[in-house]
XYZ file of C-alpha atoms in Angstrom:
485
model
C 0.000 0.000 0.000
C 1.169 3.513 -0.745
C 2.167 5.099 2.543
C 1.731 8.777 3.366
C 5.147 10.433 3.368
C 6.792 7.647 1.399
C 4.854 7.864 -1.852
C 2.930 11.093 -1.714
C 4.565 14.441 -2.285
C 2.517 17.296 -0.899
C 2.032 20.139 -3.373
C -0.127 22.339 -1.129
C -2.880 22.017 1.477
C -5.223 20.244 -0.969
C -2.991 18.611 -3.587
C -0.827 15.498 -3.295
C 1.281 13.940 -6.008
C 2.337 10.382 -6.745
C 5.503 10.977 -8.812
C 6.260 8.912 -11.890
C 9.253 7.490 -10.024
C 6.883 5.605 -7.722
C 6.393 2.752 -10.195
C 7.961 1.690 -13.500
C 5.553 2.263 -16.325
C 3.893 5.395 -14.970
C 3.591 7.762 -17.915
C 2.306 10.717 -15.873
C 2.079 11.607 -12.170
C -0.983 10.942 -10.072
C -2.642 13.916 -8.387
C -4.976 13.521 -5.403
C -7.184 16.371 -4.209
C -7.638 16.032 -0.441
C -6.764 17.651 2.849
C -4.710 16.093 5.618
C -7.752 14.512 7.263
C -9.083 12.915 4.058
C -5.709 11.702 2.837
C -5.372 9.597 5.980
C -8.728 7.948 5.203
C -7.769 7.497 1.548
C -4.609 5.627 2.522
C -6.657 2.980 4.302
C -7.510 1.093 1.103
C -5.746 0.419 -2.221
C -7.090 3.478 -4.046
C -3.714 5.228 -4.341
C -2.262 2.110 -5.968
C -5.098 2.294 -8.463
C -4.260 5.941 -9.227
C -0.687 4.872 -9.974
C -2.016 2.046 -12.164
C -4.220 4.473 -14.094
C -1.143 6.607 -14.751
C 0.364 3.722 -16.772
C -2.440 3.571 -19.338
C -1.382 4.346 -22.927
C -2.157 7.875 -24.076
C -2.978 9.259 -20.627
C -2.709 13.050 -20.662
C -1.040 15.238 -18.050
C -1.862 13.238 -14.892
C -4.176 10.649 -13.377
C -6.566 12.410 -11.015
C -8.320 11.464 -7.789
C -11.111 13.474 -6.185
C -11.495 13.928 -2.394
C -14.150 11.163 -2.327
C -11.795 8.582 -3.869
C -11.981 4.993 -2.659
C -11.098 1.556 -3.962
C -13.033 0.331 -7.012
C -12.893 -2.313 -9.721
C -9.528 -1.660 -11.403
C -9.872 2.118 -11.424
C -10.591 4.106 -8.257
C -14.051 5.492 -7.632
C -13.461 9.218 -7.645
C -10.933 8.824 -10.461
C -10.480 10.851 -13.656
C -8.162 10.194 -16.593
C -8.100 11.784 -20.062
C -6.680 9.948 -23.074
C -5.435 11.149 -26.436
C -7.585 9.679 -29.238
C -4.510 9.031 -31.419
C -2.610 6.714 -29.078
C -4.844 6.443 -26.024
C -7.166 3.736 -24.760
C -10.693 3.448 -23.477
C -11.240 1.176 -20.484
C -14.605 -0.257 -19.373
C -13.228 -0.645 -15.845
C -12.371 3.070 -15.799
C -16.008 3.877 -16.552
C -17.456 1.360 -14.129
C -20.114 -1.329 -14.091
C -22.978 1.107 -13.574
C -22.584 3.112 -16.774
C -24.042 6.609 -16.392
C -24.902 6.124 -12.794
C -25.884 9.678 -11.996
C -28.086 12.072 -10.065
C -31.052 14.289 -10.869
C -32.444 17.099 -8.697
C -36.026 18.399 -8.837
C -37.363 21.515 -7.093
C -40.890 22.139 -5.810
C -42.950 25.121 -4.694
C -43.595 23.327 -1.395
C -42.070 23.871 2.029
C -41.200 21.180 4.539
C -44.223 22.352 6.573
C -46.431 21.596 3.556
C -45.221 18.025 3.188
C -44.626 16.943 6.807
C -48.273 15.921 7.404
C -48.218 13.785 4.221
C -44.586 12.718 4.310
C -45.229 9.124 5.333
C -47.851 8.688 2.629
C -45.541 10.288 0.061
C -42.647 8.008 0.978
C -44.917 4.980 0.834
C -46.313 5.969 -2.582
C -42.840 6.618 -4.007
C -41.678 3.271 -2.654
C -44.627 1.554 -4.303
C -44.491 3.399 -7.645
C -40.727 3.241 -8.200
C -39.461 -0.306 -7.655
C -36.181 -0.686 -5.804
C -33.917 -3.529 -4.808
C -31.724 -6.082 -6.558
C -33.248 -7.157 -9.896
C -36.379 -5.089 -9.331
C -38.851 -5.085 -12.202
C -40.448 -1.844 -13.367
C -43.992 -0.964 -14.361
C -42.816 -0.637 -17.967
C -41.933 -3.674 -20.030
C -40.153 -3.018 -23.317
C -39.961 -5.408 -26.242
C -36.792 -6.343 -28.093
C -38.008 -4.214 -31.003
C -38.596 -1.163 -28.741
C -35.425 -1.144 -26.688
C -33.005 -0.100 -29.490
C -34.788 3.249 -29.754
C -34.425 3.761 -25.986
C -30.694 3.083 -26.355
C -30.397 5.527 -29.272
C -32.494 8.389 -27.874
C -32.249 8.170 -24.079
C -34.365 10.657 -22.161
C -35.851 11.983 -25.415
C -37.464 8.566 -25.948
C -39.132 8.805 -22.550
C -40.355 12.385 -23.005
C -41.644 11.485 -26.475
C -43.860 8.825 -24.881
C -45.245 11.096 -22.220
C -42.812 10.312 -19.417
C -41.797 13.878 -18.719
C -41.844 17.443 -19.982
C -39.912 18.702 -23.033
C -38.039 21.319 -20.914
C -36.565 18.442 -18.866
C -34.283 17.607 -21.778
C -32.488 20.961 -21.742
C -31.490 20.375 -18.121
C -29.828 17.003 -18.573
C -26.139 16.510 -19.374
C -25.849 16.158 -23.166
C -29.638 16.745 -23.343
C -30.131 13.182 -22.140
C -28.787 11.591 -25.317
C -25.191 10.558 -25.922
C -24.639 10.544 -29.694
C -23.083 7.584 -31.458
C -24.925 4.875 -29.550
C -24.753 1.460 -31.198
C -27.669 -0.641 -29.930
C -26.851 -3.334 -32.505
C -23.569 -4.017 -30.699
C -25.268 -4.536 -27.321
C -25.478 -8.236 -26.478
C -28.788 -10.048 -26.382
C -28.130 -10.831 -22.722
C -27.665 -7.130 -21.885
C -30.808 -6.174 -23.810
C -32.805 -8.836 -21.991
C -31.677 -7.491 -18.623
C -32.997 -4.043 -19.571
C -36.450 -5.016 -20.820
C -38.261 -4.681 -17.493
C -35.914 -2.404 -15.535
C -36.746 1.020 -16.955
C -38.071 3.180 -14.122
C -36.371 1.257 -11.299
C -33.880 2.447 -8.694
C -31.813 -0.685 -8.170
C -29.978 -1.473 -4.968
C -26.844 -0.541 -3.044
C -26.207 3.176 -2.821
C -29.057 4.083 -5.168
C -31.827 6.139 -3.633
C -34.664 8.573 -3.996
C -34.914 11.313 -1.360
C -37.425 13.986 -0.472
C -35.270 16.781 0.896
C -35.445 20.318 2.198
C -33.051 23.169 1.487
C -31.093 23.598 4.709
C -28.674 26.410 3.855
C -28.060 28.668 0.879
C -24.423 29.711 0.478
C -24.551 31.451 -2.914
C -27.899 33.269 -3.211
C -27.391 34.313 -6.833
C -26.479 30.874 -8.166
C -29.142 29.238 -5.982
C -31.797 31.534 -7.434
C -30.668 30.705 -10.968
C -31.073 26.990 -10.128
C -34.538 27.526 -8.587
C -33.395 27.084 -4.982
C -35.036 30.025 -3.236
C -35.086 29.613 0.544
C -34.388 27.266 3.449
C -37.260 24.851 3.937
C -38.001 24.522 0.199
C -38.701 20.895 -0.712
C -36.583 19.156 -3.350
C -36.290 15.611 -4.683
C -32.940 13.962 -5.423
C -32.525 10.613 -7.180
C -29.420 8.487 -7.745
C -29.471 5.491 -10.087
C -28.030 4.276 -13.373
C -28.272 1.808 -16.222
C -29.224 -1.182 -14.065
C -28.564 -4.714 -15.289
C -28.186 -3.609 -18.899
C -25.206 -1.366 -18.154
C -23.679 -3.962 -15.842
C -23.828 -6.576 -18.582
C -22.357 -4.183 -21.175
C -19.369 -3.603 -18.883
C -18.985 -7.321 -18.262
C -19.125 -8.098 -21.988
C -16.501 -5.513 -22.929
C -14.118 -6.267 -20.089
C -13.864 -9.702 -21.655
C -13.590 -8.397 -25.229
C -10.966 -5.792 -24.309
C -9.080 -8.295 -22.145
C -8.766 -10.697 -25.070
C -7.539 -7.912 -27.361
C -4.643 -6.754 -25.156
C -1.937 -8.943 -26.791
C -3.112 -7.892 -30.248
C -2.300 -4.259 -29.418
C 0.790 -4.960 -27.353
C -0.729 -3.512 -24.188
C 0.539 -4.714 -20.817
C -1.233 -3.669 -17.650
C -0.406 -3.696 -13.937
C -3.965 -4.891 -13.260
C -6.142 -6.919 -15.640
C -9.185 -5.087 -14.267
C -7.981 -2.090 -16.298
C -8.572 -4.072 -19.525
C -8.764 -1.588 -22.365
C -8.518 -1.141 -26.121
C -7.103 1.658 -28.272
C -9.768 4.294 -28.852
C -9.163 4.044 -32.588
C -9.378 0.216 -32.665
C -12.595 -1.651 -33.552
C -12.939 -2.848 -29.941
C -12.501 0.692 -28.587
C -14.987 2.181 -31.031
C -17.474 -0.610 -30.310
C -17.178 -0.051 -26.563
C -17.798 3.696 -26.932
C -20.903 2.848 -28.973
C -22.359 0.374 -26.465
C -21.355 2.563 -23.520
C -23.335 5.418 -25.122
C -26.292 3.051 -25.544
C -26.174 2.038 -21.875
C -25.759 5.690 -20.857
C -28.876 6.568 -22.820
C -30.758 3.772 -21.036
C -29.738 5.382 -17.736
C -30.925 8.840 -18.860
C -34.264 7.273 -19.887
C -34.415 5.461 -16.547
C -34.086 8.670 -14.525
C -36.570 10.368 -16.845
C -39.227 7.678 -16.279
C -38.584 7.819 -12.528
C -39.052 11.594 -12.666
C -42.471 11.054 -14.276
C -43.500 8.620 -11.555
C -42.245 10.984 -8.840
C -44.561 13.625 -10.284
C -47.449 11.145 -10.397
C -46.802 10.120 -6.793
C -46.876 13.716 -5.522
C -50.074 14.346 -7.501
C -51.761 11.278 -6.014
C -50.927 12.146 -2.415
C -51.156 15.952 -2.442
C -54.160 16.103 -4.818
C -52.551 18.870 -6.862
C -51.175 18.868 -10.377
C -47.458 18.264 -10.744
C -47.221 21.652 -12.501
C -48.762 23.367 -9.464
C -46.351 21.556 -7.161
C -43.379 22.364 -9.396
C -41.180 19.262 -9.563
C -39.032 20.983 -12.158
C -35.789 19.329 -13.215
C -32.828 21.386 -12.009
C -30.148 19.194 -13.572
C -29.168 15.597 -14.282
C -25.483 14.748 -14.353
C -23.580 11.498 -14.943
C -20.975 9.925 -12.653
C -19.617 7.038 -14.735
C -18.784 7.849 -18.337
C -16.052 8.252 -20.939
C -16.670 11.284 -23.154
C -14.869 12.941 -26.030
C -14.375 16.576 -24.982
C -12.367 19.650 -25.908
C -9.896 20.818 -23.251
C -6.858 23.036 -23.082
C -3.794 21.258 -21.720
C -0.742 23.379 -20.915
C -2.044 26.070 -23.250
C -2.818 23.730 -26.145
C -6.435 22.967 -27.127
C -6.920 19.256 -27.646
C -9.638 16.651 -27.960
C -9.464 13.949 -25.296
C -11.519 11.019 -24.041
C -12.234 11.873 -20.397
C -12.928 8.890 -18.144
C -14.883 9.874 -15.037
C -15.638 7.062 -12.615
C -17.339 8.347 -9.506
C -16.651 11.888 -10.642
C -18.925 14.410 -12.261
C -18.651 17.153 -14.827
C -18.433 20.587 -13.258
C -18.261 22.929 -16.220
C -18.073 26.573 -15.106
C -19.758 29.778 -16.189
C -19.476 30.512 -19.876
C -18.819 26.964 -21.096
C -20.837 26.198 -24.243
C -21.989 22.813 -22.843
C -23.677 24.536 -19.893
C -27.411 25.100 -20.519
C -28.043 28.685 -21.603
C -30.143 29.470 -18.525
C -27.230 28.459 -16.247
C -24.392 29.823 -18.359
C -23.832 32.872 -16.154
C -22.988 30.669 -13.152
C -22.064 27.184 -14.471
C -24.219 24.071 -14.357
C -25.268 22.575 -11.023
C -22.876 19.988 -9.580
C -24.959 17.571 -7.499
C -23.076 15.865 -4.667
C -25.162 13.465 -2.565
C -24.029 12.607 0.924
C -25.560 9.787 2.938
C -29.120 9.146 4.040
C -28.590 10.491 7.546
C -26.849 13.786 6.890
C -26.960 16.111 3.874
C -26.207 16.630 0.185
C -24.736 19.581 -1.666
C -25.336 21.644 -4.767
C -22.090 23.143 -6.056
C -20.771 24.781 -9.210
C -17.513 24.056 -10.970
C -14.832 26.676 -11.546
C -12.190 27.657 -14.112
C -9.657 25.905 -11.833
C -11.466 22.598 -12.442
C -11.384 23.228 -16.192
C -7.674 23.963 -16.055
C -6.634 21.106 -13.746
C -9.177 18.258 -13.759
C -10.732 18.369 -17.228
C -13.771 20.086 -15.716
C -14.303 17.308 -13.154
C -15.447 17.484 -9.544
C -16.380 15.065 -6.726
C -19.565 13.033 -7.024
C -20.462 12.104 -3.451
C -19.268 11.291 0.036
C -17.125 8.287 -0.872
C -17.201 5.032 1.033
C -15.322 4.966 4.344
C -16.049 1.368 5.370
C -16.692 -1.747 3.349
C -20.223 -3.093 3.345
C -19.157 -5.950 5.606
C -17.422 -3.632 8.077
C -20.465 -1.346 8.226
C -22.764 -4.301 8.923
C -20.481 -5.531 11.700
C -20.292 -2.040 13.231
C -24.066 -1.560 13.238
C -25.163 -5.090 14.131
C -28.262 -4.882 16.306
C -28.946 -1.207 15.533
C -32.450 -0.441 14.215
C -31.494 2.187 11.646
C -35.074 2.883 10.568
C -35.951 3.761 14.138
C -32.722 5.715 14.685
C -33.340 7.853 11.593
C -37.030 8.316 12.462
C -36.003 9.815 15.791
C -34.069 12.416 13.770
C -37.090 13.142 11.596
C -35.967 11.097 8.563
C -38.327 8.430 7.202
C -36.841 5.425 5.407
C -38.503 2.902 3.109
C -36.219 0.113 1.934
C -36.517 -3.080 -0.069
C -34.420 -4.753 2.628
C -33.950 -3.385 6.147
C -31.050 -5.808 6.571
C -29.050 -3.971 3.913
C -29.518 -0.494 5.392
C -26.373 -0.799 7.514
C -24.299 -0.998 4.323
C -25.573 2.465 3.391
C -25.690 4.076 6.831
C -23.882 7.332 7.564
C -21.181 5.355 9.346
C -20.306 3.629 6.036
C -19.418 6.938 4.347
C -17.086 9.871 4.724
C -18.750 13.084 5.827
C -19.575 14.707 2.488
C -18.978 18.103 4.123
C -15.292 17.114 4.390
C -15.236 16.221 0.689
C -16.862 19.510 -0.288
C -14.529 21.504 1.952
C -11.479 19.924 0.286
C -12.902 20.439 -3.195
C -13.698 24.070 -2.441
C -10.316 24.509 -0.770
C -8.573 23.296 -3.905
C -10.659 25.768 -5.900
C -12.440 23.092 -7.968
C -15.947 23.991 -6.776
C -18.004 26.556 -4.904
C -20.929 25.692 -2.614
C -24.379 26.897 -3.649
C -26.681 25.122 -1.177
C -26.933 22.291 1.325
C -29.928 19.940 1.359
C -31.247 17.724 4.179
C -33.134 14.427 3.762
C -36.723 14.196 4.984
C -37.651 10.804 3.512
C -35.440 8.192 1.852
C -36.366 5.335 -0.492
C -33.520 2.804 -0.685
C -32.878 -0.229 -2.812
């Protein structure tokens, strides 16, 4: 394991470097954004080794990056970012992750917490019933094999076109909810089959749907632009991805890329980083199926949004338009995207892998929706179900240093097994209820894996990100009711 003081060179209060001398084969340094407190937590697993491994990938540009919420993942750290040159670089399914386009979407309402408190239990129950959660959960929609390719091509636009949402939703989703270049024909029959009945489902693990209230507003101007007006305003935050379809796509292409390594003369420190040259048939095929899975995830969150609106209508006996439930933004966590960046003064096109990291494009960037362009698009950073989440904006520093990337969440502090051992015998539903937070879960036994004790304090992550100049806090949100997988 990389040891603090032996491997890491401290650049400043929030930047640490793994020099290329740490390991033969490193093409660039690794850079970790964290303060002293977080770096001690980060050193407790193998994540720093994975940063060094990522720095060996062919075509990696400038440095391999780790966000303050970094922790160990499959091959590539969660909270990791790496950009590759298209000419000689690679694309790696493990550096995108199994849950392709796992991401978050925030909705605002015109309600206050006082409005919803009397109906909160009924709302949580209706959301739990209308939006299936849990491992292998089946949705209320069942697609056919002739329908699903259009979902994979069009993403959220498919859902809105069939009445699952409002046309303005699309303008407030990363890439308008459709990644171009999707190749549904390259998605395996097994992956397609896993997606047929999972549209509109949350899944399990750290996926959730929360009714929240605005707790604090830190940047009144940006908050107003995003529709966050005052403490006590009710919001809805969801976190989910491409479900079994995306998982199967990753599985399929880890195998395909792994088999192709000798053909391209690629040697890796960890087979979990299996990859293919971006320009090779395997690399192009992966980008096409990854886009298809990403579009499935955008459609998934769009259908869930529709059923959230229906659920509020049913319980509050008001139209969704009267309630609000407007999409603020929807942003991906796990993706590889071709983007334009300036590296050491030179504009270049790169394939940016973000795994457990999110885009945080600042004010003025052409990919920021026009209505947010004066402040930058919202960066949505969920915490855990017992504490709080954040709305941030990215900065020019993030564009200059991290390819416009920012943290995506709290980051796991304990393994699922360790969290369960720590909280054995604790009734978490009751403990949260005493703090005014309702929980509905597919399995109460699995709640310990997702308890606050399993995660870093997201406030620490945000403080380090802000300290490094990557982000700026707009607002803090508190959970009122949580639906867990």
